[in-house]
mmCIF file with all atom_site columns, C-alpha atoms and ligand atoms in Angstrom:
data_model
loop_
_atom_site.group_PDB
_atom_site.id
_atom_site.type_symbol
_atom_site.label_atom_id
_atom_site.label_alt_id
_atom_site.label_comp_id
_atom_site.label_asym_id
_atom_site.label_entity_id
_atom_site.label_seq_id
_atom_site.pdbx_PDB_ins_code
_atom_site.Cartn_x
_atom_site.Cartn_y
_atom_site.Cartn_z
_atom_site.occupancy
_atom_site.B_iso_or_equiv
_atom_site.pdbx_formal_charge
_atom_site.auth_seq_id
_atom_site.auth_comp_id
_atom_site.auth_asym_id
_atom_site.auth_atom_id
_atom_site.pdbx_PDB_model_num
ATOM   1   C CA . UNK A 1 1   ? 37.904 -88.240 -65.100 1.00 83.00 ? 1   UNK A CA 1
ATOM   2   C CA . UNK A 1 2   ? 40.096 -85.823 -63.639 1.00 94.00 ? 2   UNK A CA 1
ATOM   3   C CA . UNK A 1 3   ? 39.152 -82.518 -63.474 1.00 98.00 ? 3   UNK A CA 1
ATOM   4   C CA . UNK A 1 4   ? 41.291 -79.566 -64.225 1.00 98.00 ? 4   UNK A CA 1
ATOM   5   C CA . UNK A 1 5   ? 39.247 -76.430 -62.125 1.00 98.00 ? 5   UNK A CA 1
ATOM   6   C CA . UNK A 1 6   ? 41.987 -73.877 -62.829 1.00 98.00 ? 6   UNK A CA 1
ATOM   7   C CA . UNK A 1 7   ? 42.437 -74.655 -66.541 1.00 98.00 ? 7   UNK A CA 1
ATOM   8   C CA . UNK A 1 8   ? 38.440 -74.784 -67.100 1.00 99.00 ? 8   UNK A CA 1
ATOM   9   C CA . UNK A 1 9   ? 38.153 -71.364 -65.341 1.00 98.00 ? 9   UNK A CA 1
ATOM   10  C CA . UNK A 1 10  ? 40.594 -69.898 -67.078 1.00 98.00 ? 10  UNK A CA 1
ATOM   11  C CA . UNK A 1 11  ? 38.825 -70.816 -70.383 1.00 99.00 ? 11  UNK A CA 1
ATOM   12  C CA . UNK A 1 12  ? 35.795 -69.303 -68.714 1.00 99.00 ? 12  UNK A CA 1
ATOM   13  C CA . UNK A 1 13  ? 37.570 -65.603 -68.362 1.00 99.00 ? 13  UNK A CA 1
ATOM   14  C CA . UNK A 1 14  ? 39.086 -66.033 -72.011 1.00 99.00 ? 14  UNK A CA 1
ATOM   15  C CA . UNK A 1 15  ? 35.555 -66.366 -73.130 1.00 99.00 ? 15  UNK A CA 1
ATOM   16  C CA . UNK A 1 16  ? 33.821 -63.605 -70.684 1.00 99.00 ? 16  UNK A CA 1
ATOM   17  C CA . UNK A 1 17  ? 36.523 -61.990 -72.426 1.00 98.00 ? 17  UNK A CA 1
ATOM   18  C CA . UNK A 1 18  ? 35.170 -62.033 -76.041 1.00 98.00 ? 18  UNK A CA 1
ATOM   19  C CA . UNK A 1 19  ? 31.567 -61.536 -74.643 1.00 98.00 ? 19  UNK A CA 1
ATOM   20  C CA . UNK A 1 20  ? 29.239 -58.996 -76.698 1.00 99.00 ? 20  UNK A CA 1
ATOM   21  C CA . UNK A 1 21  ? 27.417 -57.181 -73.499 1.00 98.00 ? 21  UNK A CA 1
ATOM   22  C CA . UNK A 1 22  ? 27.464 -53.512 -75.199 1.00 98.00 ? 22  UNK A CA 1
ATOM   23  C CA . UNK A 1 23  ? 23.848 -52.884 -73.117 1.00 98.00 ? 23  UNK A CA 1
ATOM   24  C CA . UNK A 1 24  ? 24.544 -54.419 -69.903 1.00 98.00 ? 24  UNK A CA 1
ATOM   25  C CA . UNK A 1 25  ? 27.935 -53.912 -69.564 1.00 98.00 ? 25  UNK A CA 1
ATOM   26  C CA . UNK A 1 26  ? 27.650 -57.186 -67.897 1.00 98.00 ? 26  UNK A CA 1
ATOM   27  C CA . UNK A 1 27  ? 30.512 -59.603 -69.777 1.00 99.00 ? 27  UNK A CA 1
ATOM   28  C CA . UNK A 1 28  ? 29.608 -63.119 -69.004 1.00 98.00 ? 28  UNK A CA 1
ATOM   29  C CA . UNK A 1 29  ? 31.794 -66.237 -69.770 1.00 98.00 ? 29  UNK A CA 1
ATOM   30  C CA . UNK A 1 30  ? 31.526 -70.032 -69.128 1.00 99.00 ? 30  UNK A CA 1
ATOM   31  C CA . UNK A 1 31  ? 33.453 -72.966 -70.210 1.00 99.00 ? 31  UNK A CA 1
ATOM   32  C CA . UNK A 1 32  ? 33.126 -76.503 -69.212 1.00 99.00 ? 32  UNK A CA 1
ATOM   33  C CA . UNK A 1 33  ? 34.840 -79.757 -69.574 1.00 98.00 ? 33  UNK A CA 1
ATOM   34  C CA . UNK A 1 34  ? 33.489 -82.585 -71.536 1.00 98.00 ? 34  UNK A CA 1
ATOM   35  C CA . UNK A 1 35  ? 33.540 -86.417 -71.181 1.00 98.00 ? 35  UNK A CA 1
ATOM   36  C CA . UNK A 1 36  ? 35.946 -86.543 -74.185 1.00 98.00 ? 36  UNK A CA 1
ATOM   37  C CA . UNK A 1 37  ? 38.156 -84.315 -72.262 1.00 98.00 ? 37  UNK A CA 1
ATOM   38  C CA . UNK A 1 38  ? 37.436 -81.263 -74.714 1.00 98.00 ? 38  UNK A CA 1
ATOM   39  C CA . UNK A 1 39  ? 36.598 -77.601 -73.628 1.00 98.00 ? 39  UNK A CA 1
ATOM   40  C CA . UNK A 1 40  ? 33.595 -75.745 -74.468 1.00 98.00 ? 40  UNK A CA 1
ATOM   41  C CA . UNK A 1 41  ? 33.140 -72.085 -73.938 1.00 98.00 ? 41  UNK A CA 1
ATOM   42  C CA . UNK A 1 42  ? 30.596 -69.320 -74.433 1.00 98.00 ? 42  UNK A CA 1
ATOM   43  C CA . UNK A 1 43  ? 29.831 -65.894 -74.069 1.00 99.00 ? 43  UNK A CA 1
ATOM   44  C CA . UNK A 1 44  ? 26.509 -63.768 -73.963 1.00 98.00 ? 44  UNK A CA 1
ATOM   45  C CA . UNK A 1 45  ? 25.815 -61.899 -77.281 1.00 98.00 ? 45  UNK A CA 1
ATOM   46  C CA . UNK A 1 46  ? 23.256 -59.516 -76.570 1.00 98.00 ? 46  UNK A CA 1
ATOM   47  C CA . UNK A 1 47  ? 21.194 -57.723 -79.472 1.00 98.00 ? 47  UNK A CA 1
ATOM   48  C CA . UNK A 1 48  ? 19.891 -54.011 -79.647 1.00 98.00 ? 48  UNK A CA 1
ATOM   49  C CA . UNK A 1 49  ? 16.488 -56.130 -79.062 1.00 98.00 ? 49  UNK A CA 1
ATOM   50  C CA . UNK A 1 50  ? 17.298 -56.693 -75.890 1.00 98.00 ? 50  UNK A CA 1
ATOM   51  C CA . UNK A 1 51  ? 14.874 -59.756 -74.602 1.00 98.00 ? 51  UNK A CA 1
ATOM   52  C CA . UNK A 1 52  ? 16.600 -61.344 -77.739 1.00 98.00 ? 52  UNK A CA 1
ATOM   53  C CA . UNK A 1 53  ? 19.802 -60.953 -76.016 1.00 98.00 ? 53  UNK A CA 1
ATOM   54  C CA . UNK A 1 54  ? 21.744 -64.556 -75.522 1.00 98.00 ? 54  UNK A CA 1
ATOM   55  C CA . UNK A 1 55  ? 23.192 -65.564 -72.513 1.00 98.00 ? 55  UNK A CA 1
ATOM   56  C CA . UNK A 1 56  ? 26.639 -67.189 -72.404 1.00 98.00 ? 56  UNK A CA 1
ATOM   57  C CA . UNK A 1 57  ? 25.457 -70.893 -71.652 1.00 98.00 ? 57  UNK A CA 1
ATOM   58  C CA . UNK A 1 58  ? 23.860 -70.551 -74.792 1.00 98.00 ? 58  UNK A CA 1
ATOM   59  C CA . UNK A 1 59  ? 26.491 -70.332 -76.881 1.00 98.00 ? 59  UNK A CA 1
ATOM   60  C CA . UNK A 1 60  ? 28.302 -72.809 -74.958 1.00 98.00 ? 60  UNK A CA 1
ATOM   61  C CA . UNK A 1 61  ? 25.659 -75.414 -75.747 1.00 98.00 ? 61  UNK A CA 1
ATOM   62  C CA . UNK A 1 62  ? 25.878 -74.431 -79.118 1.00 98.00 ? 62  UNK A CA 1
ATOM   63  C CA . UNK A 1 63  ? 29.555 -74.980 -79.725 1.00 98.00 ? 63  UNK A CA 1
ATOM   64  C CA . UNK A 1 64  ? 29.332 -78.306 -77.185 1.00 98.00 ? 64  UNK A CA 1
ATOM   65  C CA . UNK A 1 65  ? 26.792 -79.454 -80.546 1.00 98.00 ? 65  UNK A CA 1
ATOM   66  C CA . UNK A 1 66  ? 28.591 -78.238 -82.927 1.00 98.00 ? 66  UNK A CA 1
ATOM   67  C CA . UNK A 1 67  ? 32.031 -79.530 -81.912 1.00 98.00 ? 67  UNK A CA 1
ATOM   68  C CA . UNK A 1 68  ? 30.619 -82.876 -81.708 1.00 98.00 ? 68  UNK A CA 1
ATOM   69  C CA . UNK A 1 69  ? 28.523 -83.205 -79.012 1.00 98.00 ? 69  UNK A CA 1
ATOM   70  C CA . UNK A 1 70  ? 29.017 -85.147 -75.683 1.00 98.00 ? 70  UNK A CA 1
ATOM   71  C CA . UNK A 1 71  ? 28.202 -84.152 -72.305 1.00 98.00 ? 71  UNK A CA 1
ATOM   72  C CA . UNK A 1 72  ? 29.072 -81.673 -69.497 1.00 98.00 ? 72  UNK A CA 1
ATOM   73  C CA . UNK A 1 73  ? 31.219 -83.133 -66.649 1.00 98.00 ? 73  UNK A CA 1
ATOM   74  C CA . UNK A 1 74  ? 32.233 -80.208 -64.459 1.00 98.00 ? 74  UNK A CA 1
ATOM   75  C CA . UNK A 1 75  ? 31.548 -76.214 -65.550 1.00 99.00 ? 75  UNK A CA 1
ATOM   76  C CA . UNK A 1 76  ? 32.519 -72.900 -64.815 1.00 99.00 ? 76  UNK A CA 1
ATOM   77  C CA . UNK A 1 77  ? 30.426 -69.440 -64.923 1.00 98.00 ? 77  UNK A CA 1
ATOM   78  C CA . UNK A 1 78  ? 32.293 -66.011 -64.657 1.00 98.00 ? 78  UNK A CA 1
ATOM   79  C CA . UNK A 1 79  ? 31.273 -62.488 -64.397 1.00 98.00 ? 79  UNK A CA 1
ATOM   80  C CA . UNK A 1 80  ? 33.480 -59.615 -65.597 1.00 98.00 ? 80  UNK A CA 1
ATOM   81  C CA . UNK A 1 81  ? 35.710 -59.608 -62.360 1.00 98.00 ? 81  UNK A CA 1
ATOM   82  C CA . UNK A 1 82  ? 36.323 -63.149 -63.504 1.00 98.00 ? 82  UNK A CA 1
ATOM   83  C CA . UNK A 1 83  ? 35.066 -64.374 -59.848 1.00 98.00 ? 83  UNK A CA 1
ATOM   84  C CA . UNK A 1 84  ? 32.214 -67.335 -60.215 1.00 98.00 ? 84  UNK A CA 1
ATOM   85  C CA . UNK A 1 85  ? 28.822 -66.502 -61.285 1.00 98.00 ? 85  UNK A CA 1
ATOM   86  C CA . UNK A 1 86  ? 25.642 -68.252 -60.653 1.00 98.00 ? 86  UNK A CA 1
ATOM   87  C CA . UNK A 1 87  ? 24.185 -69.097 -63.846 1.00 98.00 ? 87  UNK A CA 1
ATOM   88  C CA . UNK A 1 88  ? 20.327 -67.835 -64.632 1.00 98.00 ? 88  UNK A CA 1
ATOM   89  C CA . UNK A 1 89  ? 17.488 -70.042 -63.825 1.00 98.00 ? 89  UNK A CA 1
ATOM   90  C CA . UNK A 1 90  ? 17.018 -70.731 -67.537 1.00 98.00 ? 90  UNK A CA 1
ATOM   91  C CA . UNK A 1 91  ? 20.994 -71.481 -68.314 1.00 98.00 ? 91  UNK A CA 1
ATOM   92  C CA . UNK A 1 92  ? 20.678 -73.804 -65.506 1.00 98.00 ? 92  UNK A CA 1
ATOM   93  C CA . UNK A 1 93  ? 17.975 -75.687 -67.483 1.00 98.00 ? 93  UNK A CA 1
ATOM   94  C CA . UNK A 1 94  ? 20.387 -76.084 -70.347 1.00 98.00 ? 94  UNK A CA 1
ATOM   95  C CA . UNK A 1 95  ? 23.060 -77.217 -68.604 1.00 98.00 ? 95  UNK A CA 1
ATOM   96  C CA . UNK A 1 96  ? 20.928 -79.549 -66.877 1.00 98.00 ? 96  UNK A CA 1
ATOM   97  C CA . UNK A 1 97  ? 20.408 -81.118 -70.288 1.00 98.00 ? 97  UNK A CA 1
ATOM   98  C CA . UNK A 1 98  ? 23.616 -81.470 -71.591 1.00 98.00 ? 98  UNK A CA 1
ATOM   99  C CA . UNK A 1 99  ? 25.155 -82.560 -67.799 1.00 98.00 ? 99  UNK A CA 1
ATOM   100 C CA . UNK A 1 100 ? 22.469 -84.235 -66.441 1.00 98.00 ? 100 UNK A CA 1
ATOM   101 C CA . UNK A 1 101 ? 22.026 -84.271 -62.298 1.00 98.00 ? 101 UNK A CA 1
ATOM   102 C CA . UNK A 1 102 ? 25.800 -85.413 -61.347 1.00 98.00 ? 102 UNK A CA 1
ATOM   103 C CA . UNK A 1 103 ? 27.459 -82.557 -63.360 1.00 98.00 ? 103 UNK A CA 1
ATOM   104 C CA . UNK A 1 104 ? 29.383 -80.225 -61.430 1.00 98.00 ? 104 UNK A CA 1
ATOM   105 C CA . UNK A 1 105 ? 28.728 -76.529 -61.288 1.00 98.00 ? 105 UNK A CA 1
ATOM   106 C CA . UNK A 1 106 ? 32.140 -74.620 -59.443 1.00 98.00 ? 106 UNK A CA 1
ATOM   107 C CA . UNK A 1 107 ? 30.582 -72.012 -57.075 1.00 98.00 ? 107 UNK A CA 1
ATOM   108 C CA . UNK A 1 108 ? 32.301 -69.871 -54.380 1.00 97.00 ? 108 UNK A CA 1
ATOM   109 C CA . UNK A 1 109 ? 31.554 -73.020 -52.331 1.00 97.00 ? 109 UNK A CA 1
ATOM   110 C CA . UNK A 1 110 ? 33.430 -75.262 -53.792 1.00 98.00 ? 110 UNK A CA 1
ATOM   111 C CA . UNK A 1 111 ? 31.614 -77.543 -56.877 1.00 98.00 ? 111 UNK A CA 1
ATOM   112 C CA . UNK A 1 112 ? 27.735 -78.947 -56.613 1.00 98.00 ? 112 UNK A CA 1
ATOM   113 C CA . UNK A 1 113 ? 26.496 -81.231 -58.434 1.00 98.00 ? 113 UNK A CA 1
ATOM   114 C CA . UNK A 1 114 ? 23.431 -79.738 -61.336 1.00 98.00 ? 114 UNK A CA 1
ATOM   115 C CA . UNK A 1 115 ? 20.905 -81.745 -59.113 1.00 98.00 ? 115 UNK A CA 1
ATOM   116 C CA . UNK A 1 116 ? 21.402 -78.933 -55.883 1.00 98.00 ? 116 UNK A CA 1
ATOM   117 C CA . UNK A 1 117 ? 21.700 -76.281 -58.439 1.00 98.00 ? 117 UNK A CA 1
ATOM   118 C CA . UNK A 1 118 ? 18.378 -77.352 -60.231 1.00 98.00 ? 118 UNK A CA 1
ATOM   119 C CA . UNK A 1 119 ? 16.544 -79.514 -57.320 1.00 98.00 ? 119 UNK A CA 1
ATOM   120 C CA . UNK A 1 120 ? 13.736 -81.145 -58.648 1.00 97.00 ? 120 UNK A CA 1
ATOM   121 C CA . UNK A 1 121 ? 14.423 -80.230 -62.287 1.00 97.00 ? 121 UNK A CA 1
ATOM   122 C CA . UNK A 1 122 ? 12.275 -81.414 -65.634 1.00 97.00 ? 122 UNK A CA 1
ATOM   123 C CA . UNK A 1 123 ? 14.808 -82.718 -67.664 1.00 95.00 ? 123 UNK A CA 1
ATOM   124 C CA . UNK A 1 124 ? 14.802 -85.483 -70.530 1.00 93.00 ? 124 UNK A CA 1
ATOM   125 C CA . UNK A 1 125 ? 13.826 -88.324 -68.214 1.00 93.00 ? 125 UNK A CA 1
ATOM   126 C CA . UNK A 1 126 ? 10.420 -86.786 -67.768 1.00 95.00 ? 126 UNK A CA 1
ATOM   127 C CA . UNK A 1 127 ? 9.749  -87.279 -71.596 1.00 97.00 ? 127 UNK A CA 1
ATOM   128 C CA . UNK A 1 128 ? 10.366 -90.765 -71.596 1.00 95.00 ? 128 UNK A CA 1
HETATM 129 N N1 . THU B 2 .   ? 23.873 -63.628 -68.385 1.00 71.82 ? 201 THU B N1 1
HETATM 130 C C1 . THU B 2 .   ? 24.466 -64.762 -68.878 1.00 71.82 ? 201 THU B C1 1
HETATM 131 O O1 . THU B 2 .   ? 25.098 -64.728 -69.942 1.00 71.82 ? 201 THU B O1 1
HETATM 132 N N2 . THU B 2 .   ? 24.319 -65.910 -68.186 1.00 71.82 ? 201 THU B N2 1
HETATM 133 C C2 . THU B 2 .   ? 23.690 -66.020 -66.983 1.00 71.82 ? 201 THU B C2 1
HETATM 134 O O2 . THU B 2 .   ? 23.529 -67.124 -66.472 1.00 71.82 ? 201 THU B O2 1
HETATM 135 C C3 . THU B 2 .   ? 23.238 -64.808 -66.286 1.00 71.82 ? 201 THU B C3 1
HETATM 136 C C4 . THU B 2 .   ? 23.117 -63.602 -67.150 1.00 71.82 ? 201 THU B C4 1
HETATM 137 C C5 . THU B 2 .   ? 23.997 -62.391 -69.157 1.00 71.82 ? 201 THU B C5 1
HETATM 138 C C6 . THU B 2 .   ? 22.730 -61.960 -69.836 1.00 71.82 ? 201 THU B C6 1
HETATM 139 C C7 . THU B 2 .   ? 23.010 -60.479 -70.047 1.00 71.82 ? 201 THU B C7 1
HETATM 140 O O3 . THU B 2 .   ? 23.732 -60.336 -71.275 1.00 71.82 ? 201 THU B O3 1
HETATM 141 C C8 . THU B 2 .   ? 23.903 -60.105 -68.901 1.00 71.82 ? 201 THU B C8 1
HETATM 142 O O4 . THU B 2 .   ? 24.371 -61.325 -68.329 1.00 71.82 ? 201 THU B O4 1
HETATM 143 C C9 . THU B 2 .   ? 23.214 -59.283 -67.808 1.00 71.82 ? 201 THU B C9 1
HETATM 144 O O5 . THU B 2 .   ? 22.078 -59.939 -67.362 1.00 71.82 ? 201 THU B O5 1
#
């Protein structure tokens, strides 16, 4: 599948965009293409509990499910200067899940596969 970097990124900045960060001040967005072709975004939401806070691949995995499901192909983390972000150790779990090892993560350089971002990971597989 052909993948569109520039259009997935700029979903990524419209969703750091809408991001809830009133604590951090730390707007987070992240959108990634899916093996339907679709585009799933999220932002982080945090809470005035802050450890209840959610990070922005959270919602994205949320709206991937809701939206019908499917899996990650090639996605894209922003910060609030809209430059690429390295997603948390934990977000890199769930998009590990929902890509698998051969999805691609965009970083400054250039896109890497999940399996680099999360060598070694526990995924699925390990259940079986
Ligand atoms: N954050 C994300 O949304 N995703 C990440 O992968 C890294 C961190 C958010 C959590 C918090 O709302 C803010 O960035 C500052 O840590």
């Amino acid at each position: 599948m052909d993948i569109n970097w520039e259009e997935i990124h700029q979903h990524a900045i419209a969703a750091m965009k809408k991001a809830y960060a009133p604590y951090s001040n730390f707007p987070v967005g992240v959108a990634a293409l899916v093996n339907d072709g679709r585009i799933v975004e999220g932002c982080n939401v945090e809470n005035a509990s802050y450890g209840v806070g959610l990070c922005a691949e959270c919602g994205l995995v949320s709206n991937l499910a809701t939206s019908g499901g499917g899996k990650l192909i090639a996605i894209v983390c922003v910060g609030g200067d809209s430059n690429f972000l390295a997603p948390c150790g934990r977000c890199r779990q769930l998009l590990f899940e929902h890509g698998g090892p051969e999805a691609l993560l965009m970083t400054p350089e250039g896109p890497q596969k999940m399996s680099a971002m999360l060598p070694w990971a526990f995924g699925p597989e390990d259940l079986k």
